[in-house]
mmCIF file of C-alpha atoms in Angstrom:
data_model
loop_
_atom_site.group_PDB
_atom_site.id
_atom_site.type_symbol
_atom_site.label_atom_id
_atom_site.label_comp_id
_atom_site.label_asym_id
_atom_site.label_seq_id
_atom_site.Cartn_x
_atom_site.Cartn_y
_atom_site.Cartn_z
ATOM 1 C CA MET E 126 14.252 4.312 -6.402
ATOM 2 C CA SER E 127 17.186 2.050 -7.290
ATOM 3 C CA GLU E 128 17.931 0.675 -10.749
ATOM 4 C CA ASN E 129 17.150 -2.851 -9.504
ATOM 5 C CA ASN E 130 13.695 -1.706 -8.441
ATOM 6 C CA ASN E 131 13.160 -0.016 -11.819
ATOM 7 C CA TYR E 132 14.147 -3.156 -13.713
ATOM 8 C CA ARG E 133 11.913 -5.222 -11.439
ATOM 9 C CA SER E 134 8.965 -2.929 -12.228
ATOM 10 C CA VAL E 135 9.596 -3.301 -15.974
ATOM 11 C CA PHE E 136 10.073 -7.081 -15.682
ATOM 12 C CA ARG E 137 6.855 -7.567 -13.720
ATOM 13 C CA TYR E 138 4.726 -6.306 -16.632
ATOM 14 C CA LEU E 139 6.467 -7.909 -19.612
ATOM 15 C CA PRO E 140 3.902 -9.604 -21.910
ATOM 16 C CA ILE E 141 5.808 -12.937 -22.020
ATOM 17 C CA ALA E 142 5.354 -15.168 -18.961
ATOM 18 C CA SER E 143 8.766 -15.089 -17.266
ATOM 19 C CA LEU E 144 10.529 -16.372 -14.159
ATOM 20 C CA VAL E 145 14.009 -15.606 -12.793
ATOM 21 C CA LEU E 146 15.967 -18.410 -11.092
ATOM 22 C CA ARG E 147 19.045 -18.255 -8.883
ATOM 23 C CA PRO E 148 21.260 -21.348 -8.475
ATOM 24 C CA VAL E 149 21.241 -22.981 -5.041
ATOM 25 C CA SER E 150 22.394 -26.408 -3.901
ATOM 26 C CA ASN E 151 21.144 -28.988 -6.466
ATOM 27 C CA ASP E 152 18.226 -26.747 -7.435
ATOM 28 C CA TYR E 153 17.153 -23.178 -8.197
ATOM 29 C CA ALA E 154 15.491 -20.602 -5.945
ATOM 30 C CA ILE E 155 12.850 -18.367 -7.515
ATOM 31 C CA GLU E 156 13.968 -14.724 -7.420
ATOM 32 C CA ASP E 157 10.991 -13.184 -9.200
ATOM 33 C CA ALA E 158 8.047 -13.865 -11.496
ATOM 34 C CA ASN E 159 6.116 -11.433 -13.649
ATOM 35 C CA GLU E 160 2.354 -10.974 -13.730
ATOM 36 C CA ALA E 161 1.995 -12.899 -17.000
ATOM 37 C CA TYR E 162 3.663 -15.943 -15.419
ATOM 38 C CA LEU E 163 1.425 -15.857 -12.355
ATOM 39 C CA GLU E 164 -1.648 -15.520 -14.559
ATOM 40 C CA THR E 165 -0.577 -18.431 -16.767
ATOM 41 C CA THR E 166 0.267 -20.842 -13.964
ATOM 42 C CA GLY E 167 -2.230 -19.766 -11.314
ATOM 43 C CA ILE E 168 0.572 -19.561 -8.729
ATOM 44 C CA ILE E 169 0.225 -16.906 -5.989
ATOM 45 C CA ARG E 170 3.256 -14.626 -5.608
ATOM 46 C CA GLU E 171 3.477 -15.215 -1.858
ATOM 47 C CA GLU E 172 4.018 -18.942 -2.491
ATOM 48 C CA LEU E 173 7.146 -18.415 -4.611
ATOM 49 C CA SER E 174 9.521 -17.493 -1.787
ATOM 50 C CA ASP E 175 9.176 -20.975 -0.277
ATOM 51 C CA MET E 176 9.568 -22.868 -3.555
ATOM 52 C CA LEU E 177 12.518 -24.487 -5.309
ATOM 53 C CA PHE E 178 12.135 -24.760 -9.071
ATOM 54 C CA PHE E 179 12.524 -28.515 -9.581
ATOM 55 C CA GLN E 180 11.620 -29.743 -6.102
ATOM 56 C CA ASN E 181 8.166 -28.249 -5.624
ATOM 57 C CA HIS E 182 7.463 -25.484 -8.137
ATOM 58 C CA LEU E 183 7.332 -27.530 -11.334
ATOM 59 C CA PRO E 184 5.287 -30.312 -9.660
ATOM 60 C CA ALA E 185 2.710 -27.630 -8.804
ATOM 61 C CA VAL E 186 2.693 -26.229 -12.352
ATOM 62 C CA LEU E 187 3.098 -29.157 -14.758
ATOM 63 C CA GLN E 188 0.393 -31.652 -15.681
ATOM 64 C CA LYS E 189 2.940 -34.491 -16.005
ATOM 65 C CA PRO E 190 5.908 -33.531 -13.807
ATOM 66 C CA ASP E 191 7.406 -37.024 -13.527
ATOM 67 C CA GLU E 192 7.852 -37.187 -17.303
ATOM 68 C CA GLN E 193 8.881 -33.625 -17.988
ATOM 69 C CA ILE E 194 11.095 -32.604 -15.047
ATOM 70 C CA PRO E 195 14.002 -34.942 -16.022
ATOM 71 C CA LEU E 196 13.903 -33.519 -19.567
ATOM 72 C CA LEU E 197 13.856 -29.975 -18.236
ATOM 73 C CA ARG E 198 16.823 -30.672 -15.922
ATOM 74 C CA GLU E 199 18.777 -32.059 -18.869
ATOM 75 C CA THR E 200 17.855 -29.098 -21.063
ATOM 76 C CA LEU E 201 18.824 -26.527 -18.426
ATOM 77 C CA GLN E 202 22.149 -28.274 -17.853
ATOM 78 C CA LYS E 203 22.862 -28.079 -21.564
ATOM 79 C CA VAL E 204 22.000 -24.365 -21.594
ATOM 80 C CA LEU E 205 24.380 -23.707 -18.699
ATOM 81 C CA GLU E 206 27.202 -25.671 -20.273
ATOM 82 C CA GLU E 207 26.922 -23.772 -23.558
ATOM 83 C CA ASN E 208 25.980 -20.491 -21.848
ATOM 84 C CA GLN E 209 24.063 -19.091 -24.785
ATOM 85 C CA GLN E 210 20.463 -18.533 -25.774
ATOM 86 C CA GLN E 211 19.271 -20.923 -28.481
ATOM 87 C CA LYS E 212 15.723 -21.608 -29.609
ATOM 88 C CA ALA E 213 16.407 -25.365 -29.447
ATOM 89 C CA HIS E 214 16.642 -25.190 -25.651
ATOM 90 C CA GLY E 215 12.944 -25.544 -24.961
ATOM 91 C CA ILE E 216 10.495 -28.253 -23.953
ATOM 92 C CA GLN E 217 6.802 -28.488 -24.799
ATOM 93 C CA CYS E 218 4.951 -28.663 -21.465
ATOM 94 C CA GLN E 219 1.351 -29.064 -20.428
ATOM 95 C CA ILE E 220 0.433 -26.577 -17.717
ATOM 96 C CA LYS E 221 -2.092 -27.483 -15.049
ATOM 97 C CA LYS E 222 -5.349 -25.606 -14.777
ATOM 98 C CA ALA E 223 -4.638 -21.920 -14.254
ATOM 99 C CA LYS E 224 -6.915 -19.181 -12.934
ATOM 100 C CA ASN E 225 -8.974 -19.187 -16.114
ATOM 101 C CA GLY E 226 -9.685 -22.903 -15.665
ATOM 102 C CA HIS E 227 -8.063 -23.987 -18.957
ATOM 103 C CA GLN E 228 -5.205 -26.406 -19.567
ATOM 104 C CA ALA E 229 -2.600 -25.211 -22.049
ATOM 105 C CA PHE E 230 0.588 -26.338 -23.766
ATOM 106 C CA ARG E 231 3.536 -23.994 -23.448
ATOM 107 C CA GLN E 232 7.065 -23.976 -24.806
ATOM 108 C CA LEU E 233 9.279 -23.615 -21.715
ATOM 109 C CA ARG E 234 12.663 -22.057 -22.517
ATOM 110 C CA PHE E 235 15.794 -21.291 -20.524
ATOM 111 C CA ILE E 236 17.970 -18.198 -21.082
ATOM 112 C CA PRO E 237 21.220 -17.816 -19.088
ATOM 113 C CA ILE E 238 22.005 -14.380 -17.622
ATOM 114 C CA SER E 239 25.746 -13.788 -17.247
ATOM 115 C CA ASP E 240 27.800 -11.343 -15.196
ATOM 116 C CA ASP E 241 30.714 -9.225 -16.469
ATOM 117 C CA GLN E 242 33.022 -12.271 -16.342
ATOM 118 C CA ASN E 243 30.608 -14.273 -18.524
ATOM 119 C CA ALA E 244 29.687 -16.526 -15.597
ATOM 120 C CA VAL E 245 26.024 -17.514 -15.273
ATOM 121 C CA GLU E 246 24.502 -15.768 -12.250
ATOM 122 C CA SER E 247 20.833 -16.453 -12.926
ATOM 123 C CA VAL E 248 18.466 -18.059 -15.436
ATOM 124 C CA LEU E 249 15.457 -16.542 -17.171
ATOM 125 C CA VAL E 250 12.608 -19.002 -17.738
ATOM 126 C CA THR E 251 9.957 -18.093 -20.318
ATOM 127 C CA LEU E 252 6.677 -19.749 -21.249
ATOM 128 C CA HIS E 253 5.623 -19.254 -24.858
ATOM 129 C CA SER E 254 2.165 -19.887 -26.273
ATOM 130 C CA ASP E 255 1.170 -19.629 -29.905
ATOM 131 C CA LYS E 256 0.257 -16.002 -29.263
ATOM 132 C CA THR E 257 3.667 -15.112 -27.897
ATOM 133 C CA SER E 258 5.677 -17.131 -30.413
ATOM 134 C CA THR E 259 5.498 -14.313 -32.948
ATOM 135 C CA ILE E 260 6.742 -11.889 -30.323
ATOM 136 C CA SER E 261 9.560 -14.143 -29.191
ATOM 137 C CA SER E 262 10.688 -14.818 -32.741
ATOM 138 C CA ASN E 263 11.669 -11.158 -32.967
ATOM 139 C CA VAL E 264 13.769 -11.292 -29.805
ATOM 140 C CA PRO E 265 17.489 -11.272 -30.711
ATOM 141 C CA THR E 266 19.348 -14.468 -29.854
ATOM 142 C CA ASP E 267 22.845 -13.193 -30.579
ATOM 143 C CA LYS E 268 24.525 -12.248 -27.283
ATOM 144 C CA LYS E 269 26.031 -9.079 -28.766
ATOM 145 C CA LYS E 270 22.639 -7.887 -29.935
ATOM 146 C CA ILE E 271 21.126 -8.737 -26.558
ATOM 147 C CA SER E 272 23.833 -6.664 -24.863
ATOM 148 C CA GLU E 273 23.074 -3.752 -27.197
ATOM 149 C CA VAL E 274 19.377 -3.962 -26.364
ATOM 150 C CA PHE E 275 20.087 -4.017 -22.626
ATOM 151 C CA PHE E 276 22.473 -1.058 -23.021
ATOM 152 C CA GLU E 277 19.779 0.958 -24.803
ATOM 153 C CA LEU E 278 17.279 0.008 -22.123
ATOM 154 C CA LYS E 279 19.714 1.067 -19.403
ATOM 155 C CA GLU E 280 20.382 4.435 -21.073
ATOM 156 C CA SER E 281 16.648 5.053 -21.506
ATOM 157 C CA ASN E 282 16.153 4.106 -17.884
ATOM 158 C CA LYS E 283 18.788 6.650 -16.798
ATOM 159 C CA GLU E 284 17.045 9.369 -18.785
ATOM 160 C CA LEU E 285 13.690 8.396 -17.290
ATOM 161 C CA ASN E 286 15.188 8.463 -13.785
ATOM 162 C CA TYR E 287 16.560 11.958 -14.415
ATOM 163 C CA LEU E 288 13.158 13.247 -15.522
ATOM 164 C CA ILE E 289 11.404 11.582 -12.582
ATOM 165 C CA ASN E 290 13.890 13.060 -10.102
ATOM 166 C CA GLN E 291 13.567 16.496 -11.686
ATOM 167 C CA LYS E 292 9.764 16.457 -11.487
ATOM 168 C CA SER E 293 9.898 15.033 -7.943
ATOM 169 C CA ALA E 294 12.165 17.885 -6.822
ATOM 170 C CA GLN E 295 9.767 20.457 -8.310
ATOM 171 C CA PHE E 296 6.803 18.794 -6.654
ATOM 172 C CA GLU E 297 8.545 18.555 -3.274
ATOM 173 C CA ALA E 298 9.448 22.258 -3.398
ATOM 174 C CA ALA E 299 5.838 23.245 -4.149
ATOM 175 C CA SER E 300 4.572 20.852 -1.512
ATOM 176 C CA GLU E 301 6.938 22.287 1.114
ATOM 177 C CA ASP E 302 5.748 25.829 0.335
ATOM 178 C CA LEU E 303 2.136 24.715 0.780
ATOM 179 C CA LYS E 304 2.909 22.972 4.089
ATOM 180 C CA ASN E 305 4.699 26.085 5.414
ATOM 181 C CA PHE E 306 1.770 28.273 4.383
ATOM 182 C CA LEU E 307 -0.722 25.972 6.093
ATOM 183 C CA TYR E 308 1.307 25.925 9.304
ATOM 184 C CA SER E 309 1.777 29.704 9.319
ATOM 185 C CA VAL E 310 -1.889 30.487 8.707
ATOM 186 C CA SER E 311 -3.077 27.982 11.306
ATOM 187 C CA HIS E 312 -0.606 29.241 13.901
ATOM 188 C CA ASP E 313 -1.370 32.934 13.326
ATOM 189 C CA LEU E 314 -5.125 32.404 13.622
ATOM 190 C CA ARG E 315 -4.921 31.010 17.131
ATOM 191 C CA ALA E 316 -3.995 34.288 18.900
ATOM 192 C CA PRO E 317 -7.042 36.368 17.816
ATOM 193 C CA LEU E 318 -9.348 33.421 18.494
ATOM 194 C CA ARG E 319 -8.015 33.094 22.026
ATOM 195 C CA ARG E 320 -8.685 36.809 22.612
ATOM 196 C CA ILE E 321 -12.270 36.538 21.324
ATOM 197 C CA ASP E 322 -12.910 33.482 23.503
ATOM 198 C CA GLY E 323 -11.271 35.120 26.547
ATOM 199 C CA PHE E 324 -13.217 38.381 26.355
ATOM 200 C CA SER E 325 -16.477 36.474 25.731
ATOM 201 C CA LYS E 326 -15.860 34.430 28.857
ATOM 202 C CA GLU E 327 -15.138 37.605 30.862
ATOM 203 C CA LEU E 328 -18.433 39.130 29.698
ATOM 204 C CA LEU E 329 -20.353 36.004 30.724
ATOM 205 C CA ASP E 330 -18.604 35.726 34.093
ATOM 206 C CA GLU E 331 -18.517 39.388 35.116
ATOM 207 C CA TYR E 332 -21.393 41.064 33.294
ATOM 208 C CA ALA E 333 -24.013 38.320 33.003
ATOM 209 C CA SER E 334 -26.389 40.307 35.256
ATOM 210 C CA HIS E 335 -26.329 43.210 32.783
ATOM 211 C CA LEU E 336 -27.374 40.974 29.854
ATOM 212 C CA ASP E 337 -30.818 39.717 29.030
ATOM 213 C CA GLU E 338 -31.397 36.088 28.027
ATOM 214 C CA THR E 339 -30.897 36.803 24.334
ATOM 215 C CA GLY E 340 -27.589 38.623 24.939
ATOM 216 C CA GLY E 341 -26.304 35.760 27.073
ATOM 217 C CA HIS E 342 -27.303 33.265 24.360
ATOM 218 C CA TYR E 343 -25.413 35.227 21.709
ATOM 219 C CA LEU E 344 -22.258 35.318 23.814
ATOM 220 C CA LYS E 345 -22.426 31.588 24.410
ATOM 221 C CA ARG E 346 -22.742 31.041 20.671
ATOM 222 C CA ILE E 347 -19.717 33.282 20.078
ATOM 223 C CA ARG E 348 -17.690 31.250 22.584
ATOM 224 C CA GLN E 349 -18.816 27.964 21.057
ATOM 225 C CA GLY E 350 -17.941 29.217 17.573
ATOM 226 C CA THR E 351 -14.432 30.271 18.603
ATOM 227 C CA GLN E 352 -13.866 26.949 20.386
ATOM 228 C CA ASP E 353 -15.020 25.022 17.310
ATOM 229 C CA MET E 354 -12.686 27.101 15.140
ATOM 230 C CA GLY E 355 -9.887 26.409 17.633
ATOM 231 C CA ASP E 356 -10.500 22.675 17.282
ATOM 232 C CA ILE E 357 -10.335 22.973 13.482
ATOM 233 C CA ILE E 358 -7.067 24.924 13.680
ATOM 234 C CA ASP E 359 -5.608 22.330 16.047
ATOM 235 C CA SER E 360 -6.565 19.623 13.559
ATOM 236 C CA LEU E 361 -4.993 21.587 10.696
ATOM 237 C CA LEU E 362 -1.785 21.956 12.692
ATOM 238 C CA LYS E 363 -1.769 18.216 13.368
ATOM 239 C CA LEU E 364 -2.296 17.563 9.652
ATOM 240 C CA SER E 365 0.527 19.971 8.815
ATOM 241 C CA ARG E 366 2.872 18.315 11.325
ATOM 242 C CA THR E 367 1.940 14.907 9.948
ATOM 243 C CA SER E 368 2.760 15.912 6.373
ATOM 244 C CA ARG E 369 6.111 17.363 7.516
ATOM 245 C CA THR E 370 7.127 14.190 9.350
ATOM 246 C CA LYS E 371 10.087 12.288 7.957
ATOM 247 C CA ILE E 372 9.072 8.657 7.511
ATOM 248 C CA GLU E 373 11.248 5.984 9.110
ATOM 249 C CA VAL E 374 9.741 2.580 8.428
ATOM 250 C CA LYS E 375 10.352 -0.521 10.496
ATOM 251 C CA GLU E 376 8.540 -3.725 11.330
ATOM 252 C CA ILE E 377 5.607 -3.031 13.651
ATOM 253 C CA ASN E 378 2.866 -4.976 15.422
ATOM 254 C CA LEU E 379 -0.421 -3.387 14.361
ATOM 255 C CA SER E 380 -2.464 -5.554 16.723
ATOM 256 C CA GLU E 381 -0.691 -4.015 19.708
ATOM 257 C CA ILE E 382 -1.015 -0.495 18.292
ATOM 258 C CA VAL E 383 -4.785 -0.971 17.915
ATOM 259 C CA LYS E 384 -5.056 -2.089 21.554
ATOM 260 C CA GLU E 385 -2.925 0.813 22.807
ATOM 261 C CA GLU E 386 -4.850 3.476 20.892
ATOM 262 C CA PHE E 387 -8.217 2.017 21.893
ATOM 263 C CA SER E 388 -7.168 2.131 25.566
ATOM 264 C CA LYS E 389 -6.225 5.811 25.190
ATOM 265 C CA LEU E 390 -9.567 6.672 23.571
ATOM 266 C CA LEU E 391 -11.485 5.061 26.444
ATOM 267 C CA ASN E 392 -10.414 8.049 28.575
ATOM 268 C CA TYR E 393 -12.297 10.497 26.335
ATOM 269 C CA GLY E 394 -15.810 9.090 26.422
ATOM 270 C CA ASP E 395 -18.188 6.470 27.735
ATOM 271 C CA TYR E 396 -17.213 3.512 25.556
ATOM 272 C CA SER E 397 -17.756 0.789 28.163
ATOM 273 C CA LYS E 398 -20.272 -1.009 25.922
ATOM 274 C CA VAL E 399 -17.955 -1.140 22.907
ATOM 275 C CA ILE E 400 -16.599 -4.601 22.032
ATOM 276 C CA LEU E 401 -13.170 -4.551 20.362
ATOM 277 C CA ASN E 402 -12.124 -7.613 18.335
ATOM 278 C CA VAL E 403 -8.431 -7.708 17.413
ATOM 279 C CA GLN E 404 -6.759 -10.292 15.195
ATOM 280 C CA GLU E 405 -3.557 -11.185 17.041
ATOM 281 C CA GLN E 406 -0.008 -10.778 15.747
ATOM 282 C CA VAL E 407 -0.871 -8.667 12.716
ATOM 283 C CA THR E 408 2.403 -7.088 11.630
ATOM 284 C CA GLY E 409 3.514 -4.692 8.923
ATOM 285 C CA VAL E 410 6.249 -2.328 7.777
ATOM 286 C CA ALA E 411 5.528 1.360 8.423
ATOM 287 C CA ASP E 412 6.498 4.397 10.456
ATOM 288 C CA PRO E 413 5.491 3.567 14.067
ATOM 289 C CA GLY E 414 4.528 7.102 15.137
ATOM 290 C CA LEU E 415 2.438 7.807 12.043
ATOM 291 C CA THR E 416 0.770 4.404 12.334
ATOM 292 C CA HIS E 417 -0.357 5.302 15.864
ATOM 293 C CA VAL E 418 -1.929 8.510 14.467
ATOM 294 C CA LEU E 419 -3.526 6.538 11.626
ATOM 295 C CA ILE E 420 -5.068 3.911 13.923
ATOM 296 C CA ASN E 421 -6.171 6.532 16.456
ATOM 297 C CA ASN E 422 -8.112 8.435 13.792
ATOM 298 C CA LEU E 423 -9.733 5.315 12.335
ATOM 299 C CA LEU E 424 -10.766 4.078 15.793
ATOM 300 C CA SER E 425 -12.061 7.561 16.729
ATOM 301 C CA ASN E 426 -14.130 7.534 13.580
ATOM 302 C CA ALA E 427 -15.524 4.072 14.387
ATOM 303 C CA LEU E 428 -16.333 5.064 17.987
ATOM 304 C CA LYS E 429 -18.109 8.209 16.843
ATOM 305 C CA PHE E 430 -20.386 6.445 14.386
ATOM 306 C CA THR E 431 -21.221 3.548 16.718
ATOM 307 C CA SER E 432 -22.190 5.915 19.553
ATOM 308 C CA LYS E 433 -25.918 5.517 18.842
ATOM 309 C CA VAL E 434 -25.819 1.731 18.403
ATOM 310 C CA ASP E 435 -27.148 -0.545 21.176
ATOM 311 C CA SER E 436 -24.307 -3.067 20.946
ATOM 312 C CA PRO E 437 -21.336 -1.265 19.374
ATOM 313 C CA GLU E 438 -18.588 -3.463 17.965
ATOM 314 C CA ILE E 439 -15.282 -2.664 16.265
ATOM 315 C CA SER E 440 -12.987 -5.211 14.597
ATOM 316 C CA PHE E 441 -9.406 -5.079 13.339
ATOM 317 C CA GLY E 442 -7.747 -7.695 11.136
ATOM 318 C CA THR E 443 -6.467 -8.596 7.691
ATOM 319 C CA GLN E 444 -8.071 -9.762 4.486
ATOM 320 C CA THR E 445 -6.222 -11.488 1.658
ATOM 321 C CA THR E 446 -7.431 -11.152 -1.932
ATOM 322 C CA GLU E 447 -5.861 -11.620 -5.371
ATOM 323 C CA SER E 448 -4.438 -8.098 -5.117
ATOM 324 C CA GLY E 449 -2.678 -8.854 -1.824
ATOM 325 C CA THR E 450 -3.207 -8.601 1.939
ATOM 326 C CA HIS E 451 -5.018 -5.584 3.361
ATOM 327 C CA TYR E 452 -5.664 -4.385 6.895
ATOM 328 C CA PHE E 453 -9.165 -3.359 7.934
ATOM 329 C CA ILE E 454 -11.048 -1.620 10.727
ATOM 330 C CA LYS E 455 -14.735 -2.471 10.722
ATOM 331 C CA ASP E 456 -17.644 -1.136 12.769
ATOM 332 C CA ASN E 457 -21.382 -1.809 13.030
ATOM 333 C CA GLY E 458 -22.326 1.856 13.222
ATOM 334 C CA VAL E 459 -24.544 4.128 11.163
ATOM 335 C CA GLY E 460 -22.626 3.573 7.902
ATOM 336 C CA PHE E 461 -22.797 5.901 4.893
ATOM 337 C CA ASP E 462 -24.079 6.078 1.337
ATOM 338 C CA THR E 463 -21.237 4.974 -0.979
ATOM 339 C CA ALA E 464 -22.529 7.389 -3.622
ATOM 340 C CA TYR E 465 -20.736 10.077 -1.593
ATOM 341 C CA SER E 466 -17.602 8.075 -0.800
ATOM 342 C CA ASP E 467 -15.459 10.490 -2.856
ATOM 343 C CA LYS E 468 -15.953 13.038 -0.035
ATOM 344 C CA LEU E 469 -14.724 10.723 2.723
ATOM 345 C CA PHE E 470 -11.074 11.743 2.746
ATOM 346 C CA LYS E 471 -11.482 15.415 1.803
ATOM 347 C CA ALA E 472 -10.977 18.060 4.477
ATOM 348 C CA PHE E 473 -14.147 19.524 6.048
ATOM 349 C CA GLN E 474 -16.435 17.257 4.007
ATOM 350 C CA ARG E 475 -19.202 15.575 6.007
ATOM 351 C CA LEU E 476 -21.596 12.742 5.232
ATOM 352 C CA HIS E 477 -23.535 13.295 8.477
ATOM 353 C CA ALA E 478 -24.812 16.375 10.284
ATOM 354 C CA GLN E 479 -22.421 18.120 12.680
ATOM 355 C CA LYS E 480 -25.038 18.150 15.478
ATOM 356 C CA GLN E 481 -25.504 14.371 15.271
ATOM 357 C CA TYR E 482 -21.818 13.451 14.994
ATOM 358 C CA PRO E 483 -19.495 16.336 16.004
ATOM 359 C CA GLY E 484 -15.995 16.605 14.585
ATOM 360 C CA THR E 485 -13.586 18.788 12.644
ATOM 361 C CA GLY E 486 -13.699 16.902 9.351
ATOM 362 C CA ILE E 487 -9.905 16.475 9.344
ATOM 363 C CA GLY E 488 -9.479 12.979 10.829
ATOM 364 C CA LEU E 489 -9.922 10.919 7.667
ATOM 365 C CA THR E 490 -7.940 13.510 5.692
ATOM 366 C CA THR E 491 -5.055 12.848 8.076
ATOM 367 C CA VAL E 492 -5.516 9.099 7.588
ATOM 368 C CA LYS E 493 -5.372 9.504 3.806
ATOM 369 C CA GLN E 494 -2.254 11.687 4.118
ATOM 370 C CA ILE E 495 -0.431 9.056 6.194
ATOM 371 C CA ILE E 496 -1.343 6.243 3.797
ATOM 372 C CA THR E 497 -0.203 8.348 0.824
ATOM 373 C CA MET E 498 3.104 9.098 2.579
ATOM 374 C CA HIS E 499 3.615 5.333 2.867
ATOM 375 C CA GLY E 500 2.799 4.775 -0.813
ATOM 376 C CA GLY E 501 -0.255 2.712 0.147
ATOM 377 C CA THR E 502 -3.963 2.795 -0.618
ATOM 378 C CA ILE E 503 -7.126 3.183 1.465
ATOM 379 C CA TRP E 504 -10.791 2.790 0.655
ATOM 380 C CA ALA E 505 -14.069 2.188 2.462
ATOM 381 C CA GLU E 506 -17.107 -0.023 1.964
ATOM 382 C CA SER E 507 -20.450 0.610 3.650
ATOM 383 C CA GLU E 508 -24.217 0.646 3.570
ATOM 384 C CA LEU E 509 -26.482 3.018 5.465
ATOM 385 C CA GLY E 510 -27.381 1.420 8.772
ATOM 386 C CA SER E 511 -24.938 -1.473 8.310
ATOM 387 C CA GLY E 512 -21.631 -0.046 9.505
ATOM 388 C CA ALA E 513 -18.475 0.691 7.567
ATOM 389 C CA THR E 514 -15.190 -1.059 6.807
ATOM 390 C CA PHE E 515 -11.986 0.851 6.055
ATOM 391 C CA TYR E 516 -9.361 -1.152 4.158
ATOM 392 C CA PHE E 517 -5.760 0.029 3.871
ATOM 393 C CA ASN E 518 -2.255 -1.173 3.070
ATOM 394 C CA PHE E 519 1.308 0.070 3.022
ATOM 395 C CA LYS E 520 3.754 0.059 0.131
ATOM 396 C CA TYR E 521 6.299 -2.274 1.691
ATOM 397 C CA SER E 522 5.848 -5.937 2.504
ATOM 398 C CA HIS E 523 8.130 -7.766 4.938
ATOM 399 C CA GLU E 524 10.025 -9.300 2.002
ATOM 400 C CA GLN E 525 10.628 -5.928 0.287
ATOM 401 C CA TYR E 526 11.704 -4.327 3.591
ATOM 402 C CA GLU E 527 14.264 -7.077 4.245
ATOM 403 C CA GLN E 528 15.722 -6.559 0.769
#
């Protein structure tokens, strides 16, 4: 993780509503805003990238933009000319209704941020309420003191980075040992299983006449057991290979991946009645190969649990909430009791009987592993008899990937 990303993470959760501006032609582009600013103004983060500060951001935020924007332009110009932080450089503004539905007056202040040559490269905008005025009064205004504070923050950040890297290295070493162990065990188990299955088949083919009905039944059960164990080992090997894959993210079209994987799965069962609904041109930033595995497992899961439904239907698309945009795969199958949802992504855990819905119990574990490798999240919502919806996202947005 770069220092810029670390500073951005710290900035995002500062208690004082703050915005960072970058000078452009006759206006200012918005580089970033913290959570407190978004909460205060009711602006959605995705809207900021298309906004200029004076042209269309302030008109969306201020109750009386025509009166206050000229004053704010004049104040900012004065700040830039003097290139120093002073408490006098602030304007009392009335903010439009925010998410909480209340109007509020805020002291809007400008703080220049200079480079090593003392030239202004960006501007910090802060909104102060009565609650934050006591906090802001303790913020140093002398540029030397500010530099000292930033130096201490930078040194602390370096120390934190060192500790994080040290712990990450220890974790990666332990994780690699576990992956190697899993691969070795899974691989070594296959040979004896193949021998058991082979000799059982020989007995059934060559000596069936010497066995009574009970003996033949036992041999068939032995063969079925070894084949089931073989399927589990194959799934474990796939999981191991997945966890050992080096991620290479790029922009991908998830809509097309869903269609491709669904077409492949049609060759493995009678799914002619299944209706697939795909939201077109859904894109993201992820590893293409791992995303194919992810989608394949989620679709396989949906196909399995809609197999006993008269009119099976599976849908793929996106849903946007306050926390961001998420992908989803939804089915109208048997569903599950959410009281047991903590078992969903654990290996070999089942919410339905093996005889009703066969499987190895590794598919959703693989899905969870891939999402975790991408730094994303996944969860499911369902009711018994009403289908299930799996929501997921990746760490990177298009904007972060381009940066």
